[in-house]
Amino acid sequence: MIGATARIIDMLGSGNKVDASIISAYTDVVAQYGTVKDAWELYRLFVEDPHHYIRGLLLQPIMRCGDVALAQDMYERYVRNQTSSEHIPDGVLHVLGYLGYVEAAADLVAWVNGPYGAASVDACLGLVHLPCESFRERLATELEQAVDQHLFDEFLPLLSFKCTTEDMIPRLVHWGERHASVDCNAGIIAGIALFGEEQKDTIRSILWNPLWEAHGTATGSCVWSYIAMQHVGLTFRELIQDIKSYDASKAGVQDLEYRLEVLYEMLELKLSYRVQPIRFARRNEESFAQIYSDLFSWSTEHKDDSIIGWMNDNLGYKHRLLKQYDELRKRVEIRMVHEIELEHVQTGS
C-alpha cells in the first residue's frame, strides 16, 4: 500500500470534516501509482458509505487499480438481483465494466436507457469496456430511437462503435450539428472518436465548429472533446498550427476568438484533468516543454510570433483573451518544471 492510500485512510477515519479537493488530489496519485492492494483498501472504505459523494471519489483509483475479484464482490453486493438502478451507488456500473466484469453486461444493457440518469451514464461507460456482440441488435435499436432527438440519454451514442458500423458516423455528425442539445452532445463527440484514428479530421472539424460548443464547461462537453481529440491522435501542435494559419481577415474575428477559446479549454484540461474514464482511450503524449515551445516561444529574437504576439497582431493588445493566455503561459511553465523534475527522479539523470 502506498503512502497516499494510507493518508486517505487516516483522513476518512479521523472523524473530521474532509475536503473533496484534497481527497481528489490523493486519489489521483493512487490511481496513477497504486496497486491492487490499494484498490482493496479503498474499496473497504467505499462500502462503509457507498452513497456519500466523498466515498464516491474513491472509485477512480479503485477501478484503475482493482481486479476482477473486486468487481465480483461489488457486483454481488450492489447489482445482483437489484430491481431498481436507483439503489445502485453512482459509479458502480462504470467500475464493473472498466474492470472487465463480463457477467455484469446484461445488467448494464438493461439500464442503458433506464429512468435514473446517473445509472444510464454509468451503464454506457461500463459497456464501452465489455464485449457486446450478443446485445448488438438491442443496443442498435436503442440508439436508433434516440437519433436526431434534441434530448436523450447523453452517453448512449458512446456505444455506436459497439452496435453499428462507420456508416453511422455521418448520421452522428448531422445529429450533433442539427438536432442534439449542446447539453447532450458529449456522448456523440466521444462516440465518433471511439471509431478510431480515422475520425481525426471529423473531431478536428467538430472542435472548430461553433454549432457543437465542444469546449463547453457547463455542459461537460469539454472533457469529452479532450478525451476524443486524444483518442484520435489530434495534437495540440496541430490545433496551434490551425489557429496560426487562420486568416481572420477572410473568416472574421469571431471565428478566430472561438478557436482560441476552444484551444484554451483543451489546454486547461491538459494541465488539470487526471481522470481516465475509458481504460483503453489513448492519451496525449506531448510534453509541456513541446507545448510551451509551440505556443509561447519566439522563432527569432526580432519578432514575437508566439501565440501572444500573434494575438496582439490579429486581435489587438487589449483583447480579453490575452490575459487568459498570459496566465496559461505561467501555468505551463510551472508544469514544465515539474515534468523535468519528475523525469530526473525517474531516470536519476
CSV table of C-alpha atoms in Angstrom, one decimal:
chain,number,residue,atom,x,y,z
A,1,MET,CA,0.0,0.0,0.0
A,2,ILE,CA,1.4,3.4,-1.0
A,3,GLY,CA,1.6,6.4,1.3
A,4,ALA,CA,-1.2,8.3,-0.5
A,5,THR,CA,-3.7,5.4,0.3
A,6,ALA,CA,-2.6,5.4,3.9
A,7,ARG,CA,-3.2,9.1,4.1
A,8,ILE,CA,-6.7,8.7,2.7
A,9,ILE,CA,-7.5,6.1,5.2
A,10,ASP,CA,-6.3,8.4,8.0
A,11,MET,CA,-8.3,11.3,6.8
A,12,LEU,CA,-11.5,9.4,6.3
A,13,GLY,CA,-11.1,7.6,9.6
A,14,SER,CA,-10.4,10.7,11.7
A,15,GLY,CA,-14.0,11.8,12.1
A,16,ASN,CA,-13.0,15.3,11.0
A,17,LYS,CA,-14.5,17.1,8.0
A,18,VAL,CA,-12.6,16.3,4.9
A,19,ASP,CA,-12.3,18.5,1.8
A,20,ALA,CA,-13.2,16.8,-1.5
A,21,SER,CA,-10.4,18.6,-3.4
A,22,ILE,CA,-7.8,17.2,-1.0
A,23,ILE,CA,-9.2,13.7,-1.3
A,24,SER,CA,-9.3,14.0,-5.1
A,25,ALA,CA,-5.6,15.0,-5.1
A,26,TYR,CA,-4.7,11.9,-3.2
A,27,THR,CA,-6.9,9.6,-5.3
A,28,ASP,CA,-5.3,11.0,-8.4
A,29,VAL,CA,-1.9,9.8,-7.1
A,30,VAL,CA,-3.3,6.4,-6.1
A,31,ALA,CA,-4.9,5.9,-9.5
A,32,GLN,CA,-1.5,6.6,-11.2
A,33,TYR,CA,0.8,4.7,-8.9
A,34,GLY,CA,-1.3,2.3,-6.8
A,35,THR,CA,-1.7,-1.5,-6.9
A,36,VAL,CA,-4.4,-4.0,-6.4
A,37,LYS,CA,-3.8,-3.8,-2.7
A,38,ASP,CA,-4.5,-0.1,-2.7
A,39,ALA,CA,-7.7,-0.7,-4.6
A,40,TRP,CA,-9.0,-3.2,-2.0
A,41,GLU,CA,-8.1,-0.9,0.9
A,42,LEU,CA,-10.0,2.0,-0.7
A,43,TYR,CA,-12.9,-0.3,-1.5
A,44,ARG,CA,-13.3,-1.2,2.1
A,45,LEU,CA,-13.7,2.5,2.8
A,46,PHE,CA,-16.2,2.9,0.0
A,47,VAL,CA,-18.5,0.1,1.2
A,48,GLU,CA,-18.8,1.9,4.6
A,49,ASP,CA,-20.9,4.6,3.0
A,50,PRO,CA,-21.2,4.0,-0.8
A,51,HIS,CA,-23.8,6.7,-1.5
A,52,HIS,CA,-21.7,9.5,0.0
A,53,TYR,CA,-20.1,11.7,-2.6
A,54,ILE,CA,-16.7,11.7,-0.8
A,55,ARG,CA,-16.6,7.9,-0.8
A,56,GLY,CA,-17.6,8.1,-4.5
A,57,LEU,CA,-14.3,9.8,-5.2
A,58,LEU,CA,-12.5,6.5,-4.2
A,59,LEU,CA,-14.0,4.8,-7.3
A,60,GLN,CA,-11.5,6.3,-9.6
A,61,PRO,CA,-8.4,4.6,-8.1
A,62,ILE,CA,-10.5,1.5,-7.3
A,63,MET,CA,-11.3,1.0,-11.0
A,64,ARG,CA,-7.8,2.0,-12.2
A,65,CYS,CA,-6.1,-0.4,-9.8
A,66,GLY,CA,-8.7,-3.1,-9.0
A,67,ASP,CA,-9.1,-6.6,-10.2
A,68,VAL,CA,-11.9,-8.9,-11.3
A,69,ALA,CA,-12.3,-10.3,-7.8
A,70,LEU,CA,-13.1,-6.8,-6.5
A,71,ALA,CA,-15.5,-6.4,-9.4
A,72,GLN,CA,-17.3,-9.6,-8.4
A,73,ASP,CA,-17.6,-8.5,-4.8
A,74,MET,CA,-19.0,-5.2,-6.0
A,75,TYR,CA,-21.5,-6.9,-8.3
A,76,GLU,CA,-22.7,-9.3,-5.6
A,77,ARG,CA,-23.0,-6.5,-3.1
A,78,TYR,CA,-24.8,-3.9,-5.2
A,79,VAL,CA,-26.1,-5.2,-8.5
A,80,ARG,CA,-27.2,-8.9,-8.5
A,81,ASN,CA,-31.0,-9.2,-8.1
A,82,GLN,CA,-31.3,-5.4,-7.9
A,83,THR,CA,-34.7,-4.4,-9.2
A,84,SER,CA,-34.1,-0.7,-9.4
A,85,SER,CA,-30.9,1.0,-10.6
A,86,GLU,CA,-31.7,4.0,-8.4
A,87,HIS,CA,-30.4,2.0,-5.4
A,88,ILE,CA,-27.1,1.2,-7.0
A,89,PRO,CA,-24.4,3.7,-5.9
A,90,ASP,CA,-23.3,6.1,-8.5
A,91,GLY,CA,-20.3,4.9,-10.4
A,92,VAL,CA,-20.6,1.2,-9.6
A,93,LEU,CA,-21.8,0.1,-13.1
A,94,HIS,CA,-19.0,2.0,-14.7
A,95,VAL,CA,-16.4,0.3,-12.4
A,96,LEU,CA,-17.8,-3.2,-13.3
A,97,GLY,CA,-17.3,-2.6,-17.0
A,98,TYR,CA,-13.9,-0.9,-16.5
A,99,LEU,CA,-12.7,-3.9,-14.6
A,100,GLY,CA,-13.9,-6.2,-17.4
A,101,TYR,CA,-16.5,-8.0,-15.4
A,102,VAL,CA,-18.4,-9.6,-18.3
A,103,GLU,CA,-21.0,-11.2,-16.0
A,104,ALA,CA,-22.5,-7.7,-15.5
A,105,ALA,CA,-23.0,-7.0,-19.2
A,106,ALA,CA,-26.7,-8.0,-19.3
A,107,ASP,CA,-27.4,-5.8,-16.2
A,108,LEU,CA,-25.7,-2.8,-17.8
A,109,VAL,CA,-27.6,-3.2,-21.0
A,110,ALA,CA,-30.8,-3.3,-19.1
A,111,TRP,CA,-30.1,0.1,-17.5
A,112,VAL,CA,-28.7,1.8,-20.6
A,113,ASN,CA,-32.0,3.6,-21.1
A,114,GLY,CA,-33.3,3.5,-17.6
A,115,PRO,CA,-35.3,6.1,-15.6
A,116,TYR,CA,-32.3,7.0,-13.4
A,117,GLY,CA,-29.9,9.2,-15.3
A,118,ALA,CA,-26.8,8.5,-13.4
A,119,ALA,CA,-27.2,4.8,-13.8
A,120,SER,CA,-27.7,5.2,-17.6
A,121,VAL,CA,-24.4,7.1,-17.8
A,122,ASP,CA,-22.6,4.6,-15.7
A,123,ALA,CA,-24.1,1.7,-17.7
A,124,CYS,CA,-22.9,3.2,-21.1
A,125,LEU,CA,-19.5,3.9,-19.7
A,126,GLY,CA,-19.2,0.4,-18.4
A,127,LEU,CA,-20.4,-1.3,-21.6
A,128,VAL,CA,-17.7,0.5,-23.6
A,129,HIS,CA,-15.2,-1.9,-22.0
A,130,LEU,CA,-17.2,-5.1,-22.4
A,131,PRO,CA,-18.0,-7.4,-25.3
A,132,CYS,CA,-21.5,-6.6,-26.6
A,133,GLU,CA,-21.9,-8.9,-29.6
A,134,SER,CA,-24.9,-10.7,-28.1
A,135,PHE,CA,-26.6,-7.3,-27.3
A,136,ARG,CA,-25.7,-5.6,-30.6
A,137,GLU,CA,-29.2,-5.6,-32.0
A,138,ARG,CA,-30.8,-4.3,-28.8
A,139,LEU,CA,-28.3,-1.5,-28.4
A,140,ALA,CA,-28.7,-0.5,-32.1
A,141,THR,CA,-32.4,-0.3,-31.6
A,142,GLU,CA,-32.0,1.9,-28.5
A,143,LEU,CA,-29.6,4.1,-30.4
A,144,GLU,CA,-31.9,4.4,-33.5
A,145,GLN,CA,-34.8,5.5,-31.3
A,146,ALA,CA,-32.6,8.4,-30.0
A,147,VAL,CA,-31.1,9.6,-33.2
A,148,ASP,CA,-32.0,13.1,-34.2
A,149,GLN,CA,-33.7,13.7,-30.9
A,150,HIS,CA,-33.0,17.0,-29.1
A,151,LEU,CA,-32.7,15.5,-25.6
A,152,PHE,CA,-31.7,11.9,-25.0
A,153,ASP,CA,-29.6,9.7,-22.7
A,154,GLU,CA,-26.4,11.6,-23.3
A,155,PHE,CA,-23.9,8.7,-23.4
A,156,LEU,CA,-25.9,6.2,-25.4
A,157,PRO,CA,-24.1,7.4,-28.6
A,158,LEU,CA,-20.9,6.3,-26.9
A,159,LEU,CA,-21.9,2.8,-27.8
A,160,SER,CA,-22.2,3.4,-31.5
A,161,PHE,CA,-18.9,1.7,-32.3
A,162,LYS,CA,-20.2,-1.4,-30.4
A,163,CYS,CA,-23.5,-1.8,-32.3
A,164,THR,CA,-23.1,0.0,-35.7
A,165,THR,CA,-20.6,0.5,-38.4
A,166,GLU,CA,-18.7,3.6,-39.6
A,167,ASP,CA,-21.7,4.3,-41.9
A,168,MET,CA,-23.2,5.7,-38.7
A,169,ILE,CA,-20.7,8.5,-38.4
A,170,PRO,CA,-22.3,11.0,-40.9
A,171,ARG,CA,-25.6,10.5,-39.1
A,172,LEU,CA,-23.9,11.2,-35.7
A,173,VAL,CA,-22.4,14.3,-37.1
A,174,HIS,CA,-25.7,15.5,-38.5
A,175,TRP,CA,-27.4,14.7,-35.2
A,176,GLY,CA,-24.9,16.7,-33.2
A,177,GLU,CA,-24.9,19.7,-35.6
A,178,ARG,CA,-28.6,20.0,-36.3
A,179,HIS,CA,-30.7,18.3,-33.6
A,180,ALA,CA,-28.9,17.5,-30.4
A,181,SER,CA,-28.9,19.9,-27.5
A,182,VAL,CA,-25.4,21.0,-26.6
A,183,ASP,CA,-26.3,19.7,-23.1
A,184,CYS,CA,-26.3,16.2,-24.7
A,185,ASN,CA,-23.6,16.1,-27.3
A,186,ALA,CA,-20.7,14.9,-25.2
A,187,GLY,CA,-21.6,11.2,-25.9
A,188,ILE,CA,-21.9,11.9,-29.7
A,189,ILE,CA,-18.4,13.5,-29.8
A,190,ALA,CA,-16.7,10.8,-27.8
A,191,GLY,CA,-18.8,8.1,-29.7
A,192,ILE,CA,-17.4,9.3,-33.0
A,193,ALA,CA,-13.9,9.2,-31.6
A,194,LEU,CA,-14.2,5.6,-30.5
A,195,PHE,CA,-14.4,4.5,-34.1
A,196,GLY,CA,-10.7,5.2,-34.2
A,197,GLU,CA,-7.9,7.4,-35.5
A,198,GLU,CA,-9.6,7.6,-38.9
A,199,GLN,CA,-12.0,10.1,-37.3
A,200,LYS,CA,-9.3,12.6,-36.6
A,201,ASP,CA,-10.5,15.1,-39.2
A,202,THR,CA,-14.1,14.7,-38.0
A,203,ILE,CA,-13.1,15.5,-34.4
A,204,ARG,CA,-11.0,18.4,-35.6
A,205,SER,CA,-14.0,19.8,-37.6
A,206,ILE,CA,-16.2,19.4,-34.5
A,207,LEU,CA,-13.8,21.3,-32.3
A,208,TRP,CA,-13.7,24.2,-34.6
A,209,ASN,CA,-17.4,24.3,-35.4
A,210,PRO,CA,-19.4,26.7,-33.1
A,211,LEU,CA,-22.6,24.7,-33.6
A,212,TRP,CA,-21.1,22.0,-31.3
A,213,GLU,CA,-19.9,24.2,-28.4
A,214,ALA,CA,-17.4,21.3,-27.9
A,215,HIS,CA,-15.4,23.3,-25.4
A,216,GLY,CA,-18.4,23.9,-23.1
A,217,THR,CA,-17.5,23.7,-19.4
A,218,ALA,CA,-21.0,24.0,-18.0
A,219,THR,CA,-22.2,21.0,-20.1
A,220,GLY,CA,-19.1,18.9,-19.6
A,221,SER,CA,-18.6,18.6,-23.3
A,222,CYS,CA,-15.1,20.0,-22.9
A,223,VAL,CA,-13.9,16.9,-21.1
A,224,TRP,CA,-15.2,14.5,-23.7
A,225,SER,CA,-13.9,16.6,-26.5
A,226,TYR,CA,-10.5,16.4,-24.8
A,227,ILE,CA,-10.8,12.7,-24.5
A,228,ALA,CA,-11.9,12.5,-28.1
A,229,MET,CA,-9.0,14.5,-29.5
A,230,GLN,CA,-6.5,12.4,-27.7
A,231,HIS,CA,-8.0,9.1,-28.8
A,232,VAL,CA,-7.9,10.1,-32.5
A,233,GLY,CA,-4.4,11.4,-32.2
A,234,LEU,CA,-5.2,15.0,-32.7
A,235,THR,CA,-2.3,17.0,-31.1
A,236,PHE,CA,-2.0,20.5,-29.6
A,237,ARG,CA,0.7,21.2,-32.2
A,238,GLU,CA,-1.9,20.6,-34.9
A,239,LEU,CA,-4.5,22.8,-33.2
A,240,ILE,CA,-2.0,25.6,-32.7
A,241,GLN,CA,-0.9,25.4,-36.4
A,242,ASP,CA,-4.6,25.6,-37.4
A,243,ILE,CA,-5.0,28.8,-35.5
A,244,LYS,CA,-1.8,30.4,-36.6
A,245,SER,CA,-2.6,29.7,-40.2
A,246,TYR,CA,-6.1,31.1,-39.9
A,247,ASP,CA,-6.9,34.2,-42.0
A,248,ALA,CA,-9.0,36.3,-39.7
A,249,SER,CA,-9.5,38.9,-42.4
A,250,LYS,CA,-11.4,36.4,-44.5
A,251,ALA,CA,-13.4,34.5,-41.9
A,252,GLY,CA,-13.8,37.1,-39.2
A,253,VAL,CA,-12.6,37.8,-35.7
A,254,GLN,CA,-15.4,36.0,-34.0
A,255,ASP,CA,-14.4,32.6,-35.5
A,256,LEU,CA,-10.8,33.2,-34.5
A,257,GLU,CA,-11.9,34.0,-30.9
A,258,TYR,CA,-13.9,30.8,-30.9
A,259,ARG,CA,-10.9,28.8,-31.9
A,260,LEU,CA,-8.7,30.4,-29.3
A,261,GLU,CA,-11.4,29.7,-26.6
A,262,VAL,CA,-11.5,26.0,-27.7
A,263,LEU,CA,-7.7,25.7,-27.6
A,264,TYR,CA,-7.6,27.4,-24.2
A,265,GLU,CA,-10.1,24.9,-22.7
A,266,MET,CA,-8.3,21.9,-24.1
A,267,LEU,CA,-5.0,23.2,-22.7
A,268,GLU,CA,-6.7,23.7,-19.3
A,269,LEU,CA,-7.7,20.0,-19.3
A,270,LYS,CA,-4.2,19.0,-20.3
A,271,LEU,CA,-3.0,20.9,-17.3
A,272,SER,CA,-5.5,19.6,-14.8
A,273,TYR,CA,-7.5,16.6,-15.9
A,274,ARG,CA,-6.3,13.3,-14.4
A,275,VAL,CA,-9.3,11.0,-14.8
A,276,GLN,CA,-9.3,8.2,-17.3
A,277,PRO,CA,-12.9,7.2,-17.7
A,278,ILE,CA,-12.2,4.9,-20.7
A,279,ARG,CA,-9.4,2.5,-19.9
A,280,PHE,CA,-8.3,1.9,-23.5
A,281,ALA,CA,-8.5,5.6,-24.6
A,282,ARG,CA,-5.2,6.9,-26.0
A,283,ARG,CA,-3.5,9.7,-24.1
A,284,ASN,CA,-1.8,12.9,-25.4
A,285,GLU,CA,1.9,12.4,-25.1
A,286,GLU,CA,3.1,15.9,-25.9
A,287,SER,CA,5.4,17.3,-23.2
A,288,PHE,CA,4.7,20.6,-21.7
A,289,ALA,CA,8.1,21.8,-23.0
A,290,GLN,CA,6.9,21.0,-26.5
A,291,ILE,CA,3.6,22.7,-25.9
A,292,TYR,CA,5.4,25.8,-24.5
A,293,SER,CA,7.6,25.9,-27.5
A,294,ASP,CA,4.8,25.7,-29.9
A,295,LEU,CA,2.7,28.3,-28.1
A,296,PHE,CA,5.0,30.8,-26.5
A,297,SER,CA,8.5,30.6,-28.0
A,298,TRP,CA,9.7,33.2,-30.5
A,299,SER,CA,11.2,31.8,-33.7
A,300,THR,CA,13.7,34.7,-33.7
A,301,GLU,CA,14.7,37.4,-31.3
A,302,HIS,CA,13.4,40.1,-33.6
A,303,LYS,CA,9.7,39.5,-33.6
A,304,ASP,CA,7.2,38.0,-31.2
A,305,ASP,CA,5.5,35.4,-33.4
A,306,SER,CA,4.3,33.3,-30.4
A,307,ILE,CA,0.6,32.9,-29.8
A,308,ILE,CA,0.7,36.1,-27.7
A,309,GLY,CA,2.4,38.1,-30.4
A,310,TRP,CA,0.1,36.6,-33.0
A,311,MET,CA,-3.0,37.5,-30.9
A,312,ASN,CA,-1.6,41.1,-30.5
A,313,ASP,CA,-1.4,41.4,-34.3
A,314,ASN,CA,-4.8,39.9,-35.1
A,315,LEU,CA,-6.9,40.9,-32.1
A,316,GLY,CA,-5.2,44.0,-30.6
A,317,TYR,CA,-3.2,44.3,-27.5
A,318,LYS,CA,-6.2,44.9,-25.2
A,319,HIS,CA,-8.1,41.8,-26.1
A,320,ARG,CA,-9.6,39.9,-23.2
A,321,LEU,CA,-8.1,36.6,-24.3
A,322,LEU,CA,-4.5,37.9,-24.0
A,323,LYS,CA,-4.8,37.9,-20.2
A,324,GLN,CA,-6.1,34.3,-20.2
A,325,TYR,CA,-3.2,33.1,-22.4
A,326,ASP,CA,-0.6,35.0,-20.4
A,327,GLU,CA,-1.9,33.2,-17.2
A,328,LEU,CA,-1.8,30.0,-19.2
A,329,ARG,CA,1.8,30.6,-20.1
A,330,LYS,CA,2.7,30.8,-16.4
A,331,ARG,CA,0.9,27.6,-15.6
A,332,VAL,CA,2.5,25.7,-18.5
A,333,GLU,CA,5.9,27.0,-17.2
A,334,ILE,CA,5.2,25.5,-13.8
A,335,ARG,CA,4.2,22.2,-15.2
A,336,MET,CA,7.2,22.1,-17.5
A,337,VAL,CA,9.5,22.4,-14.5
A,338,HIS,CA,7.6,19.7,-12.6
A,339,GLU,CA,7.8,17.5,-15.7
A,340,ILE,CA,11.6,17.9,-15.9
A,341,GLU,CA,11.9,17.2,-12.1
A,342,LEU,CA,9.8,14.0,-12.5
A,343,GLU,CA,11.9,12.8,-15.4
A,344,HIS,CA,15.1,13.5,-13.3
A,345,VAL,CA,13.6,11.5,-10.3
A,346,GLN,CA,12.5,8.6,-12.5
A,347,THR,CA,15.8,8.3,-14.5
A,348,GLY,CA,18.3,9.6,-12.0
A,349,SER,CA,20.0,11.7,-14.5
